[in-house]
Each structure stands twice: as structure tokens, then as C-alpha cells.
């Protein structure tokens, strides 16, 4: 169920690491993986657009990427500046407001005539 998200509502993907000296570029931030139950519909809050519908086990959907790593000093190297002392910081991860809805998927359906005992059967089986 989605009860786990009642208290923890803010999730952030990792930001990218800063660029460094010694020809080192910053590492890209990891994408954040959140496990949700089967039948979850993910919607964008501002546009009410359906981003994805996770209907099968193991379905994955990328809704926000981790930040890109910063550029290292090698990026600023030129013919006049052979060993630059500058680098760029890593970028923040993407930020989105999402709404999660859980569609209830029934495993069994009962069909029958009125007064055929459908409710009685359910009451006897579930007790």
C-alpha cells in the first residue's frame, strides 16, 4: 500500500559531485529508486498528466534524474592556460511534484443473478 509515503513525502535523487583538479570530472548523481506496489499510477501534480502506470511486477519508471557531475579543470585547459585552477560544481537532481494513486486490482470477480448468495459466499469465505 501507499501508507509508507504518508510520513516520508520528500525524496531527493543524489546531486552530482563537484569537478576537481588533476583532470577529474565530477561523478554523476545516482537516480533514486522508490518501490511502490503494483497498480500505482504516477501523475504530475501541476498538469494532472499521467506520467506512468506500473501494472506489472518489476516495472520501472524514471521520473527524476540525479544531477550531472561538474566539469573538472581539464575542461578549462587552453593553449595559454595549461593548468587551470577552476572547476564547476555538480548539478542538483531534478525536482518534481508527483501524485501517487493506487488502483485496486481485483484477483477474483463474482457474477450471478440477484439473491443468488454472492454476498453470503464472500462472508463465509472471508470470515
Coordinates of C-alpha atoms in Angstrom, one line a residue:
X1 CA 0.0 0.0 0.0
X2 CA 1.0 3.6 -0.2
X3 CA 0.8 4.1 3.6
X4 CA 4.6 4.2 3.7
X5 CA 4.5 7.5 1.9
X6 CA 2.2 9.2 4.4
X7 CA 5.2 10.3 6.6
X8 CA 8.1 10.3 4.2
X9 CA 6.9 12.6 1.4
X10 CA 10.1 14.1 0.2
X11 CA 12.6 12.1 -1.8
X12 CA 15.7 13.5 -3.5
X13 CA 18.0 12.0 -6.1
X14 CA 21.7 12.5 -5.4
X15 CA 23.3 15.6 -6.7
X16 CA 26.3 15.4 -8.9
X17 CA 29.8 15.7 -7.4
X18 CA 31.9 18.7 -7.9
X19 CA 34.6 18.8 -10.6
X20 CA 38.1 18.6 -9.2
X21 CA 41.7 19.2 -10.1
X22 CA 44.0 16.6 -11.6
X23 CA 41.8 16.2 -14.7
X24 CA 38.9 14.8 -12.6
X25 CA 35.4 15.4 -13.7
X26 CA 32.6 15.1 -11.0
X27 CA 30.7 11.9 -10.8
X28 CA 27.0 12.0 -11.8
X29 CA 24.4 11.7 -9.1
X30 CA 22.6 8.4 -8.6
X31 CA 19.0 8.1 -9.6
X32 CA 16.7 7.4 -6.6
X33 CA 14.7 4.1 -6.7
X34 CA 11.4 4.0 -4.8
X35 CA 9.5 0.8 -4.5
X36 CA 5.7 1.1 -5.0
X37 CA 3.0 -1.5 -5.2
X38 CA 1.7 -2.9 -8.5
X39 CA -1.2 -0.9 -9.8
X40 CA 0.3 2.5 -8.9
X41 CA -0.4 5.4 -11.2
X42 CA 2.1 8.3 -11.1
X43 CA 0.8 11.8 -12.1
X44 CA 2.3 15.2 -12.4
X45 CA 0.6 17.5 -9.8
X46 CA 0.8 20.7 -11.8
X47 CA -0.6 19.4 -15.1
X48 CA -2.6 16.3 -14.0
X49 CA -0.7 14.4 -16.7
X50 CA -0.3 10.7 -16.2
X51 CA 3.5 10.0 -16.3
X52 CA 3.3 6.3 -15.9
X53 CA 1.2 3.3 -14.8
X54 CA 3.1 0.5 -13.1
X55 CA 0.9 -2.6 -13.8
X56 CA 3.4 -5.4 -13.7
X57 CA 5.9 -6.8 -11.2
X58 CA 9.4 -5.3 -11.8
X59 CA 8.1 -2.3 -13.8
X60 CA 10.5 0.7 -13.6
X61 CA 9.8 4.3 -14.4
X62 CA 12.3 7.2 -14.3
X63 CA 10.5 10.4 -13.1
X64 CA 13.5 12.5 -12.0
X65 CA 17.2 12.0 -12.8
X66 CA 20.1 12.5 -10.5
X67 CA 22.3 15.6 -11.1
X68 CA 25.2 15.7 -13.6
X69 CA 28.7 15.8 -12.3
X70 CA 30.7 19.1 -12.5
X71 CA 33.4 19.8 -15.1
X72 CA 37.0 19.3 -14.0
X73 CA 39.9 21.6 -14.6
X74 CA 40.7 19.7 -17.8
X75 CA 37.7 21.4 -19.4
X76 CA 39.1 24.8 -18.9
X77 CA 42.6 24.0 -20.3
X78 CA 43.8 26.0 -23.3
X79 CA 47.0 26.8 -25.1
X80 CA 47.6 29.8 -22.8
X81 CA 46.2 28.3 -19.6
X82 CA 47.9 25.0 -19.3
X83 CA 46.9 24.1 -15.7
X84 CA 43.7 25.9 -14.8
X85 CA 42.7 26.2 -11.2
X86 CA 39.0 26.2 -11.7
X87 CA 36.2 23.6 -11.8
X88 CA 32.4 23.6 -11.9
X89 CA 30.2 22.3 -9.1
X90 CA 27.9 19.4 -9.7
X91 CA 24.2 20.0 -10.6
X92 CA 21.2 19.3 -8.4
X93 CA 19.0 16.4 -9.3
X94 CA 15.6 17.0 -10.9
X95 CA 12.7 18.1 -8.7
X96 CA 9.1 17.2 -9.4
X97 CA 5.8 17.2 -7.6
X98 CA 4.1 13.9 -8.1
X99 CA 0.8 12.3 -7.0
X100 CA 0.7 8.6 -6.5
X101 CA -2.7 6.8 -6.9
X102 CA -3.2 3.1 -6.2
X103 CA -5.7 1.4 -8.5
X104 CA -7.3 -1.6 -6.7
X105 CA -6.8 -4.6 -8.8
X106 CA -9.2 -7.4 -8.0
X107 CA -8.0 -11.0 -8.2
X108 CA -11.5 -12.6 -8.4
X109 CA -14.8 -11.4 -9.7
X110 CA -18.2 -12.8 -8.9
X111 CA -21.1 -12.8 -11.3
X112 CA -24.6 -14.1 -10.7
X113 CA -28.3 -13.5 -10.5
X114 CA -29.8 -11.3 -7.8
X115 CA -30.3 -13.1 -4.5
X116 CA -28.0 -16.0 -5.6
X117 CA -25.9 -15.8 -2.5
X118 CA -22.8 -13.9 -3.7
X119 CA -22.6 -11.8 -0.5
X120 CA -23.2 -14.9 1.7
X121 CA -20.4 -16.7 -0.1
X122 CA -17.9 -13.8 0.4
X123 CA -18.9 -13.5 4.1
X124 CA -18.4 -17.3 4.6
X125 CA -15.0 -17.4 2.8
X126 CA -13.5 -14.2 4.4
X127 CA -14.6 -15.0 8.0

